[in-house]
Amino acid sequence: MAQTEKKAGLLRRTSSSKKPLKEKVVLMYDEIFAKEDPTKNNPRFWDELFLMKVNLEYLEGKLESLDGDEVMKIKDNINSLFHHCVQALGEEHQIKVVNALQTLCALFRGVHQKNKSATGFDIINMLMGFDKAELRMKELMESLDSLLCGDGSESLKSLCLKLLLCLVTVTDNISQNTILEYVMINSIFEAILQILSDVSSRAQHGYDAVVLLALLVNYRKYESVNPYIVKLSIVDDEPTLDGMGMVIHHALTEYNRQYKDKEEENQGGFFSTLTSMVGSMFIADADEKLSVQTNEAILLALYEAVHLNRNFITVLAQSHPEIDMATTPATPVPASPTTPLSTTPPSLDMMNNPELPLDPNLQTSNLLITFLKYSSIVMQDTKDEHRLNSARLCLIILTCIAEDQYADAFLHDDNMNFRVNLHRMPMRHRKKAADKNIPSRPLVCAVLDLMVEFIITHMMKEFPMDLYVRCIQIIHKLICYQKKCRVRMHYTWRELWSALINLLKFLLSNETILLAKHNIFQLALQVVNLFNMFITYGDTFLPTPSSYDELYYEIIRMHQVFDNLYCMVLRVSTNAGQWKEPASKVTHALVNVRAIINHFNPKIESYAAVNHISQLSEDQVTEYIHIRCTVLTDFNGFLQRTLTFISQMVTPAVTRSPELSSLLCSRRTSNRPLSSLSGSPI
């Protein structure tokens, strides 16, 4: 018996020479693409069409094969097809509704793919007729809203969301999708919130709902009033915000789990043994194997939630047991049209269990910790543009978090400590830290660790300048909060100082190459200003007075870098050129650092010569700095008390000298060194 095969709507016997047969639905599609009205010979044409299984491949292919003129010739039939699809959404027969939804998907995709060069108004005219577009879209959005909020099947709701995602993503630039004007007018925002607030609906459709909301929020957000932005910014319903956070959390957790699985897979067996034998010559290959597709859609949703809704910040901080998703069996997802976004939603069973038994021995986690782990993976490799954009979005989200007062309070809360296992890039000169050695600390320490990790691992030829600028800005915002609220963090600040100095060293070594592409003086100024923050206000947030000794030691130890930087910016600022002004700003900012170097360096050299020590150890230098700072502080206190006594004894008619006024106005604290170190030696 001859084998029968089905392809592109054709039925044919391979052993027969007869003309191949077509499916009935394909024949009906051909009637629509003819110039005549398909109901002319069959009044029940549209009723029969929606009772037949849709052939998406044939319908989309047919639309894409037509040029603009041919489409306009059959415009009335396409308009009629669109109209009857919308009407079929109100039918009680669910088969008709499903077929209508799938047909609309094919219409949106097919017309847009073939007519990318056409204006939005032309595409609207091809699909539904410009004179009736407002009415047709109003009917469509009302029907979709009813289906999403109704008691229909979950697969039907899933199809509605797929159709909306298809509608939103048919153009490369969402703001050029003119059809979305009608989606703005006929809002489905409440339907999306209802899905997120309900546990059952969220488990089935939460991922698509969150991605759809994130995309709609970005439609012409800077050009006109977007109602989705306004509504999202004022949402204060706790179940809804929690639901949104849960969807984002599990999507990021799934990514982290996939990366960890690949990492463990590559660490075992022959490959690991071979890599150990020959060193790190296969590190690049390992990184390539560990590459997991990033999820920008869910990152965009997290950014919009954090950026627009201040109430969402509380969701970041909600603690729950850390779950090993690898041990949880995944629930099969019912078949549905492929989403236009190449992202995979998390397993449904995880999102369906928001309440879990608390085990006192179980490590707790939250959305912020999961995001930090995700960021540490994404930031490892920024060589291709896709992952570079992902890293940029992660840093933008962290900037929003660092700017929020409540988030800062949570980050610095010493009563809420977490053990955050950040992923670190494989490097030849360091060993991988064991998970069990990670201390339990406030979350700000993990954020700073992530920033330090980025600084030391991305000094490369293709220098990601904008990412470095954002990274330094995040550190600056966190330190500003610590200064303002006098929060003393027990953090290994020396690692940060060392990373910043090495960054300056890299900028100096690659000045010619980098200046051809970037304004490196902007970044250098940010780094120097960070040191100025530590020098000037460190007594308000550094944990101990000895921290100042360590800071001064690092500056003095690496003084050559600061000296070279000063020479470079002085050379550029004294010559007429493009970088004169930004370089002069760095020159002025280096005053404090150079004052420390110029004050201590000669004295340390003299101390070493007097004591016949060829090379001072770190402890010796630190001890000397500590003694000098103590002497300076004690003398300054004595000087202030003496001048205060003198000022009380003199008559008011006596005019104070500028030097005396300056000394009287100076304010000192017990552990801050004398700020004017460039003055005469004591």
Coordinates of C-alpha atoms in Angstrom, one line a residue, residues 90-654:
G90 CA -17.5 35.1 20.8
E91 CA -18.7 31.7 19.8
E92 CA -19.7 29.1 22.4
H93 CA -18.0 26.4 20.4
Q94 CA -14.4 26.3 21.7
I95 CA -13.0 24.7 18.6
K96 CA -14.1 27.8 16.6
V97 CA -12.5 30.1 19.2
V98 CA -9.2 28.2 19.1
N99 CA -9.1 28.2 15.3
A100 CA -9.9 31.9 15.2
L101 CA -7.1 32.7 17.6
Q102 CA -4.5 30.7 15.6
T103 CA -5.7 32.2 12.4
L104 CA -5.3 35.7 13.8
C105 CA -1.7 34.8 14.8
A106 CA -1.0 33.7 11.2
L107 CA -2.5 36.9 9.9
F108 CA -0.5 39.2 12.1
R109 CA 2.8 37.4 11.4
G110 CA 2.2 36.8 7.7
V111 CA 1.3 40.4 6.8
H112 CA 4.1 41.9 8.9
Q113 CA 6.8 39.6 7.7
K114 CA 6.1 40.3 4.0
N115 CA 5.5 44.0 4.4
K116 CA 8.3 45.1 6.8
S117 CA 9.0 48.2 4.7
A118 CA 5.3 49.3 4.7
T119 CA 4.1 51.9 7.2
G120 CA 2.0 50.9 10.2
F121 CA -1.1 52.5 8.6
D122 CA -0.7 50.4 5.4
I123 CA -0.5 47.2 7.5
I124 CA -3.6 48.2 9.5
N125 CA -5.4 48.9 6.2
M126 CA -4.3 45.4 4.8
L127 CA -5.5 43.6 7.9
M128 CA -8.8 45.2 8.9
G129 CA -9.4 48.3 6.8
F130 CA -8.4 51.7 8.2
D131 CA -11.9 53.0 8.4
K132 CA -13.0 50.0 10.5
A133 CA -9.8 49.4 12.4
E134 CA -10.8 51.1 15.7
L135 CA -14.0 49.1 15.9
R136 CA -12.3 45.8 14.9
M137 CA -9.6 46.2 17.5
K138 CA -12.0 47.3 20.2
E139 CA -14.0 44.1 19.6
L140 CA -10.8 42.0 19.5
M141 CA -9.4 43.4 22.8
E142 CA -12.8 43.1 24.6
S143 CA -13.1 39.4 23.5
L144 CA -9.5 38.7 24.6
D145 CA -10.1 40.4 27.9
S146 CA -13.3 38.3 28.5
L147 CA -11.5 35.1 27.7
L148 CA -8.6 35.9 30.0
C149 CA -10.8 36.8 32.9
G150 CA -13.5 34.2 32.3
D151 CA -13.8 30.6 33.4
G152 CA -12.7 29.1 30.1
S153 CA -10.0 26.4 29.7
E154 CA -6.4 27.1 30.6
S155 CA -5.3 26.2 27.1
L156 CA -7.6 28.8 25.7
K157 CA -6.2 31.5 28.0
S158 CA -2.7 30.5 27.0
L159 CA -3.6 30.9 23.3
C160 CA -5.0 34.4 24.0
L161 CA -1.7 35.4 25.6
K162 CA 0.3 33.9 22.7
L163 CA -1.8 35.9 20.3
L164 CA -1.1 39.1 22.3
L165 CA 2.6 38.3 22.4
C166 CA 2.5 37.7 18.7
L167 CA 0.8 41.0 18.1
V168 CA 3.3 42.9 20.3
T169 CA 6.4 41.4 18.8
V170 CA 5.7 41.3 15.0
T171 CA 8.0 44.4 14.6
D172 CA 11.7 44.6 15.6
N173 CA 11.1 47.9 17.2
I174 CA 8.0 47.8 19.4
S175 CA 7.4 51.5 19.1
Q176 CA 7.0 51.2 15.3
N177 CA 4.1 48.8 15.8
T178 CA 1.2 51.2 15.1
I179 CA -1.5 48.5 15.9
L180 CA -0.5 48.8 19.6
E181 CA -2.2 52.2 19.7
Y182 CA -5.4 50.3 19.9
V183 CA -4.0 48.1 22.6
M184 CA -3.2 51.3 24.6
I185 CA -6.8 52.6 24.1
N186 CA -8.4 49.2 25.0
S187 CA -6.3 48.2 28.0
I188 CA -6.0 44.6 29.2
F189 CA -3.9 45.6 32.2
E190 CA -6.5 44.4 34.8
A191 CA -6.7 41.0 33.1
I192 CA -2.9 40.6 33.4
L193 CA -3.0 41.6 37.1
Q194 CA -5.8 39.0 37.7
I195 CA -3.6 36.3 36.2
L196 CA -0.7 37.3 38.4
S197 CA -2.7 37.5 41.6
D198 CA -4.3 34.1 41.3
V199 CA -2.1 31.1 42.2
S200 CA -3.6 28.7 39.7
S201 CA -3.5 31.2 36.7
R202 CA -0.1 32.4 37.7
A203 CA 1.2 28.8 37.5
Q204 CA -0.1 28.3 34.0
H205 CA 0.3 31.8 32.4
G206 CA 2.3 34.0 34.8
Y207 CA 5.5 33.9 32.6
D208 CA 3.7 35.1 29.5
A209 CA 1.7 37.7 31.4
V210 CA 4.8 39.2 32.9
V211 CA 6.6 39.3 29.6
L212 CA 3.6 40.8 27.9
L213 CA 3.3 43.5 30.5
A214 CA 7.0 44.4 30.2
L215 CA 6.7 44.8 26.5
L216 CA 3.5 46.9 26.6
V217 CA 5.1 49.2 29.1
N218 CA 7.9 49.9 26.6
Y219 CA 5.7 51.0 23.8
R220 CA 6.6 54.7 23.0
K221 CA 7.4 55.2 26.7
Y222 CA 9.3 58.4 26.1
E223 CA 7.1 59.8 23.3
S224 CA 3.6 59.8 24.7
V225 CA 1.6 58.8 27.8
N226 CA 1.5 55.1 28.1
P227 CA -1.4 53.9 30.3
Y228 CA 0.4 50.7 31.2
I229 CA 3.2 52.7 32.8
V230 CA 0.8 54.8 34.8
K231 CA -1.2 51.8 36.0
L232 CA 1.9 49.7 36.9
S233 CA 3.4 52.6 38.9
I234 CA 0.4 52.7 41.3
V235 CA -0.2 49.0 41.9
D236 CA -0.2 48.4 45.6
D237 CA -2.1 45.0 45.7
E238 CA 0.2 42.7 47.6
P239 CA -0.9 39.3 46.0
T240 CA -0.4 40.8 42.6
L241 CA 3.1 42.2 43.3
D242 CA 4.1 39.0 45.1
G243 CA 2.9 37.0 42.0
M244 CA 4.9 39.1 39.7
G245 CA 8.0 38.7 41.9
M246 CA 7.4 34.9 42.1
V247 CA 7.3 34.6 38.3
I248 CA 10.5 36.6 37.9
H249 CA 12.2 34.7 40.7
H250 CA 11.5 31.3 39.3
A251 CA 12.6 32.2 35.8
L252 CA 15.9 33.5 37.1
T253 CA 16.3 30.4 39.4
E254 CA 15.7 28.1 36.5
Y255 CA 18.5 29.9 34.6
N256 CA 20.9 29.6 37.6
R257 CA 20.1 25.9 37.9
Q258 CA 20.8 25.2 34.2
Y259 CA 24.1 27.0 34.5
K260 CA 25.0 25.1 37.7
D261 CA 24.2 21.8 36.0
K262 CA 26.4 22.6 33.0
E263 CA 29.2 23.8 35.3
E264 CA 29.1 20.5 37.4
E265 CA 28.9 18.5 34.2
N266 CA 32.1 20.1 32.8
Q267 CA 33.9 19.8 36.1
G268 CA 33.7 16.0 36.2
G269 CA 35.1 13.3 34.1
F270 CA 38.0 13.3 31.6
F271 CA 37.7 16.9 30.6
S272 CA 38.3 18.1 34.2
T273 CA 41.3 15.8 34.5
L274 CA 42.8 17.0 31.3
T275 CA 42.3 20.6 32.2
S276 CA 44.0 20.1 35.5
M277 CA 47.0 18.5 33.8
V278 CA 47.7 21.2 31.2
G279 CA 46.6 24.2 33.3
S280 CA 44.1 26.7 32.1
M281 CA 44.6 26.5 28.4
F282 CA 41.1 25.2 27.9
I283 CA 39.4 27.9 30.0
A284 CA 37.9 29.6 27.0
D285 CA 36.5 26.3 25.7
A286 CA 34.9 25.6 29.1
D287 CA 33.3 29.0 29.2
E288 CA 31.8 28.4 25.8
K289 CA 30.4 25.1 26.9
L290 CA 28.9 26.8 30.0
S291 CA 27.1 29.3 27.9
V292 CA 23.3 29.3 28.7
Q293 CA 20.8 31.4 26.8
T294 CA 20.1 34.5 28.7
N295 CA 16.5 35.8 29.4
E296 CA 16.3 39.5 28.6
A297 CA 12.5 39.4 28.6
I298 CA 12.3 38.6 32.3
L299 CA 15.2 41.0 33.1
L300 CA 13.2 43.7 31.3
A301 CA 10.1 42.8 33.5
L302 CA 12.2 43.1 36.6
Y303 CA 13.6 46.5 35.6
E304 CA 10.2 47.9 34.9
A305 CA 8.8 46.6 38.2
V306 CA 11.7 48.0 40.2
H307 CA 11.9 51.3 38.3
L308 CA 8.2 52.1 38.1
N309 CA 6.7 50.7 41.3
R310 CA 8.2 51.5 44.7
N311 CA 6.0 49.0 46.3
F312 CA 7.8 46.2 44.4
I313 CA 11.0 46.9 46.4
T314 CA 9.5 45.0 49.3
V315 CA 9.0 41.9 47.1
L316 CA 12.8 41.8 46.5
A317 CA 13.4 41.4 50.3
Q318 CA 10.9 38.7 51.0
S319 CA 12.8 35.7 52.3
H320 CA 11.9 32.1 51.7
P321 CA 13.7 28.7 51.7
E322 CA 16.2 28.2 49.0
I323 CA 14.8 25.4 46.8
D324 CA 16.9 23.0 44.7
M325 CA 14.8 23.0 41.5
A326 CA 16.8 20.1 40.1
T327 CA 15.1 17.8 42.6
T328 CA 11.6 18.8 41.5
P329 CA 10.0 17.0 38.6
A330 CA 8.8 19.3 35.9
T331 CA 5.2 19.3 34.9
P332 CA 4.7 18.9 31.1
V333 CA 3.4 22.0 29.4
P334 CA 0.4 21.6 27.1
A335 CA 1.1 22.2 23.4
S336 CA 0.5 25.6 22.1
P337 CA 1.7 27.9 19.3
T338 CA 5.4 28.8 19.7
T339 CA 6.0 32.0 21.5
P340 CA 7.7 34.7 19.3
L341 CA 10.3 35.2 22.1
S342 CA 13.1 32.7 22.3
T343 CA 12.7 32.3 26.1
T344 CA 11.6 29.3 28.1
P345 CA 9.2 29.8 31.1
P346 CA 10.1 28.1 34.4
S347 CA 8.5 24.8 35.4
L348 CA 4.9 25.2 36.4
D349 CA 5.0 23.1 39.6
M350 CA 7.5 25.5 41.2
M351 CA 5.3 28.5 40.6
N352 CA 2.3 26.6 42.0
N353 CA 3.8 26.2 45.4
P354 CA 4.3 29.6 47.0
E355 CA 4.0 28.4 50.5
L356 CA 6.7 25.9 51.6
P357 CA 7.5 24.4 55.0
L358 CA 10.3 26.3 56.8
D359 CA 13.3 24.3 57.8
P360 CA 15.6 26.0 60.3
N361 CA 18.6 24.3 58.7
L362 CA 17.7 25.4 55.2
Q363 CA 19.5 28.5 53.7
T364 CA 17.0 31.3 53.0
S365 CA 16.9 33.2 49.8
N366 CA 15.0 36.0 48.1
L367 CA 14.5 37.5 44.7
L368 CA 17.4 39.9 45.2
I369 CA 19.8 37.1 46.0
T370 CA 18.7 35.1 43.0
F371 CA 19.1 38.2 40.8
L372 CA 22.7 38.7 42.1
K373 CA 23.6 35.1 41.3
Y374 CA 22.1 35.6 37.8
S375 CA 24.0 38.8 37.3
S376 CA 27.3 37.1 38.4
I377 CA 26.8 34.6 35.6
V378 CA 25.8 37.0 32.9
M379 CA 28.6 39.4 33.7
Q380 CA 31.3 36.8 33.2
D381 CA 31.2 37.0 29.4
T382 CA 30.4 40.3 27.7
K383 CA 32.2 39.7 24.4
D384 CA 29.2 39.2 22.3
E385 CA 26.6 42.0 22.0
H386 CA 23.7 39.9 23.3
R387 CA 25.3 39.1 26.6
L388 CA 26.8 42.6 26.8
N389 CA 23.2 44.0 26.7
S390 CA 22.2 41.5 29.4
A391 CA 25.0 42.7 31.7
R392 CA 24.1 46.3 31.0
L393 CA 20.4 45.7 32.0
C394 CA 21.6 43.9 35.2
L395 CA 23.7 46.9 36.2
I396 CA 20.8 49.3 35.4
I397 CA 18.5 47.3 37.7
L398 CA 21.2 47.3 40.4
T399 CA 21.4 51.1 40.0
C400 CA 17.7 51.5 40.6
I401 CA 18.0 49.3 43.7
A402 CA 20.9 51.3 45.1
E403 CA 19.0 54.5 44.6
D404 CA 16.0 53.4 46.6
Q405 CA 16.0 54.2 50.3
Y406 CA 14.1 51.1 51.5
A407 CA 16.3 48.8 49.4
D408 CA 19.4 50.4 50.9
A409 CA 18.0 49.9 54.4
F410 CA 17.4 46.2 53.6
L411 CA 20.8 45.8 52.0
H412 CA 22.6 47.2 55.0
D413 CA 20.5 45.6 57.7
D414 CA 23.0 43.8 60.0
N415 CA 20.2 41.6 61.4
M416 CA 19.5 40.0 58.0
N417 CA 22.5 38.1 56.9
F418 CA 22.7 35.8 53.8
R419 CA 25.2 33.5 52.3
V420 CA 25.4 34.5 48.6
N421 CA 27.3 32.2 46.3
L422 CA 28.3 34.4 43.4
H423 CA 29.8 32.8 40.3
R424 CA 33.3 33.9 39.5
M425 CA 35.1 33.9 36.2
P426 CA 37.9 31.2 35.9
M427 CA 41.3 33.0 36.2
R428 CA 44.8 31.6 36.2
H429 CA 46.0 33.4 39.3
R430 CA 43.2 32.5 41.8
K431 CA 41.5 29.4 43.0
K432 CA 37.8 28.9 43.0
A433 CA 36.3 29.6 46.5
A434 CA 34.5 26.8 48.2
D435 CA 30.8 27.3 48.8
K436 CA 31.1 26.4 52.4
N437 CA 33.6 29.1 53.1
I438 CA 31.2 31.9 52.1
P439 CA 30.3 34.0 55.2
S440 CA 26.8 35.1 56.1
R441 CA 26.7 38.8 55.7
P442 CA 24.4 41.7 54.9
L443 CA 23.5 41.8 51.2
V444 CA 25.4 45.0 50.5
C445 CA 28.5 42.9 50.8
A446 CA 27.4 40.6 48.0
V447 CA 26.6 43.7 45.8
L448 CA 30.1 45.1 46.4
D449 CA 31.7 41.7 45.8
L450 CA 29.8 41.6 42.4
M451 CA 31.1 45.1 41.5
V452 CA 34.7 44.2 42.5
E453 CA 34.5 41.0 40.5
F454 CA 33.3 42.9 37.4
I455 CA 36.1 45.5 37.8
I456 CA 38.9 43.0 37.9
T457 CA 37.7 40.6 35.2
H458 CA 36.8 43.0 32.3
M459 CA 40.0 44.9 31.7
M460 CA 40.3 43.9 28.1
K461 CA 40.8 45.2 24.6
E462 CA 37.1 45.6 23.9
F463 CA 36.7 47.7 27.0
P464 CA 33.0 47.9 28.2
M465 CA 33.3 51.6 29.2
D466 CA 29.6 52.2 29.9
L467 CA 29.4 49.1 32.1
Y468 CA 32.4 50.3 34.2
V469 CA 30.8 53.7 34.6
R470 CA 27.6 52.1 35.9
C471 CA 29.5 49.8 38.2
I472 CA 31.4 52.7 39.8
Q473 CA 28.1 54.6 40.1
I474 CA 26.5 51.8 42.1
I475 CA 29.5 51.6 44.5
H476 CA 29.3 55.4 44.9
K477 CA 25.5 55.3 45.7
L478 CA 26.0 52.6 48.3
I479 CA 28.8 54.5 50.0
C480 CA 26.7 57.7 50.0
Y481 CA 24.0 55.8 51.9
Q482 CA 26.5 54.5 54.4
K483 CA 27.9 58.0 54.9
K484 CA 24.5 59.6 55.3
C485 CA 23.2 57.0 57.7
R486 CA 26.6 56.3 59.4
V487 CA 26.4 52.6 58.7
R488 CA 29.7 50.9 59.5
M489 CA 30.1 47.8 57.3
H490 CA 32.6 45.1 58.2
Y491 CA 33.7 44.6 54.6
T492 CA 37.1 43.9 53.2
W493 CA 37.5 47.3 51.7
R494 CA 41.0 46.6 50.7
E495 CA 39.8 44.4 47.8
L496 CA 37.8 47.3 46.5
W497 CA 40.6 49.8 46.8
S498 CA 43.0 47.4 45.1
A499 CA 40.5 46.8 42.2
L500 CA 40.0 50.5 41.7
I501 CA 43.8 51.2 41.6
N502 CA 44.3 48.4 39.1
L503 CA 41.6 49.9 37.0
L504 CA 43.5 53.2 36.9
K505 CA 46.6 51.4 36.1
F506 CA 44.9 49.7 33.1
L507 CA 43.6 53.0 31.8
L508 CA 47.1 54.5 32.0
S509 CA 48.7 51.5 30.2
N510 CA 46.1 51.6 27.4
E511 CA 45.6 55.4 27.1
T512 CA 46.2 55.7 23.4
I513 CA 43.9 52.8 22.4
L514 CA 41.1 53.7 24.9
L515 CA 41.1 57.4 24.1
A516 CA 40.3 56.7 20.5
K517 CA 37.0 55.2 21.6
H518 CA 36.1 56.5 25.1
N519 CA 36.4 59.4 27.5
I520 CA 38.5 57.6 30.0
F521 CA 38.8 60.8 32.1
Q522 CA 35.2 60.4 33.1
L523 CA 35.8 57.0 34.6
A524 CA 39.1 58.1 36.2
L525 CA 37.3 61.0 37.8
Q526 CA 34.7 58.6 39.3
V527 CA 37.4 56.4 40.7
V528 CA 39.4 59.2 42.2
N529 CA 36.2 60.7 43.7
L530 CA 35.6 57.3 45.4
F531 CA 39.0 57.6 47.1
N532 CA 38.1 61.1 48.1
M533 CA 34.9 59.8 49.7
F534 CA 37.0 57.4 51.8
I535 CA 39.6 59.9 52.7
T536 CA 37.2 62.7 53.6
Y537 CA 34.2 60.9 55.1
G538 CA 35.6 57.5 55.9
D539 CA 35.2 58.1 59.6
T540 CA 31.4 58.0 59.2
F541 CA 31.3 54.5 57.6
L542 CA 34.6 52.7 57.9
P543 CA 34.4 50.0 60.6
T544 CA 37.5 50.8 62.6
P545 CA 40.2 53.5 62.8
S546 CA 42.7 51.0 61.5
S547 CA 40.7 50.9 58.2
Y548 CA 42.2 54.4 57.6
D549 CA 45.7 52.9 58.0
E550 CA 44.9 50.3 55.4
L551 CA 43.5 52.9 53.1
Y552 CA 46.6 55.0 53.4
Y553 CA 48.8 52.0 53.0
E554 CA 47.2 51.0 49.7
I555 CA 47.5 54.6 48.4
I556 CA 51.1 54.9 49.4
R557 CA 52.0 51.3 48.2
M558 CA 50.5 52.1 44.7
H559 CA 51.6 55.8 44.7
Q560 CA 53.3 55.3 41.3
V561 CA 49.8 54.8 39.7
F562 CA 48.5 58.0 41.1
D563 CA 51.7 59.9 40.2
N564 CA 51.5 58.6 36.6
L565 CA 47.8 59.5 36.5
Y566 CA 48.6 63.0 37.6
C567 CA 51.3 63.4 35.0
M568 CA 49.0 62.2 32.3
V569 CA 46.0 64.4 33.1
L570 CA 48.3 67.4 33.7
R571 CA 49.8 66.8 30.2
V572 CA 46.4 66.5 28.6
S573 CA 44.9 69.5 30.5
T574 CA 47.7 71.9 29.6
N575 CA 47.4 71.1 25.9
A576 CA 44.6 72.4 23.7
G577 CA 42.5 69.4 22.7
Q578 CA 39.3 67.5 23.0
W579 CA 40.0 66.1 26.5
K580 CA 41.4 69.3 28.1
E581 CA 38.4 70.0 30.3
P582 CA 37.7 66.5 31.6
A583 CA 41.4 65.9 32.3
S584 CA 41.6 69.2 34.3
K585 CA 38.8 67.9 36.5
V586 CA 40.8 64.8 37.4
T587 CA 43.8 67.0 38.1
H588 CA 41.8 68.9 40.8
A589 CA 40.3 65.7 42.2
L590 CA 43.7 64.2 42.9
V591 CA 44.6 66.9 45.5
N592 CA 43.7 64.7 48.5
V593 CA 45.4 61.6 47.3
R594 CA 48.6 63.5 46.3
A595 CA 48.6 65.3 49.7
I596 CA 48.7 61.9 51.5
I597 CA 51.5 60.6 49.2
N598 CA 53.6 63.7 49.4
H599 CA 53.2 63.8 53.2
F600 CA 53.9 60.2 54.1
N601 CA 56.4 59.0 51.4
P602 CA 59.4 61.1 52.5
K603 CA 58.8 60.3 56.1
I604 CA 58.5 56.6 55.5
E605 CA 61.7 56.7 53.4
S606 CA 63.4 58.7 56.2
Y607 CA 62.2 56.2 58.8
A608 CA 63.6 53.3 56.8
A609 CA 67.0 55.0 56.4
V610 CA 67.3 55.9 60.1
N611 CA 66.4 52.4 61.2
H612 CA 68.7 50.8 58.5
I613 CA 65.8 48.9 57.0
S614 CA 66.2 48.2 53.3
Q615 CA 62.5 47.4 52.7
L616 CA 59.7 47.9 55.2
S617 CA 57.1 45.3 55.6
E618 CA 53.4 46.0 55.4
D619 CA 53.0 45.8 59.2
Q620 CA 55.8 48.3 59.7
V621 CA 54.4 50.8 57.2
T622 CA 50.9 50.4 58.6
E623 CA 52.2 50.9 62.2
Y624 CA 54.1 54.0 61.2
I625 CA 51.0 55.4 59.4
H626 CA 48.9 54.7 62.5
I627 CA 51.4 56.5 64.8
R628 CA 51.6 59.5 62.5
C629 CA 47.8 59.8 62.2
T630 CA 47.5 59.5 66.0
V631 CA 50.0 62.3 66.5
L632 CA 48.3 64.5 63.9
T633 CA 44.9 63.9 65.5
D634 CA 46.1 64.5 69.1
F635 CA 48.0 67.7 68.0
N636 CA 44.9 68.9 66.1
G637 CA 42.7 68.4 69.2
F638 CA 45.3 70.2 71.4
L639 CA 45.5 73.1 68.8
Q640 CA 41.7 73.5 68.7
R641 CA 41.4 73.6 72.5
T642 CA 44.2 76.2 72.7
L643 CA 42.7 78.4 70.0
T644 CA 39.3 78.1 71.6
F645 CA 40.8 79.3 75.0
I646 CA 42.6 82.2 73.3
S647 CA 39.5 83.2 71.4
Q648 CA 37.6 83.4 74.7
M649 CA 40.3 85.6 76.3
V650 CA 40.7 88.1 73.5
T651 CA 38.4 91.1 73.2
P652 CA 35.7 91.0 70.6
A653 CA 37.2 94.1 68.9
V654 CA 40.3 92.1 67.9

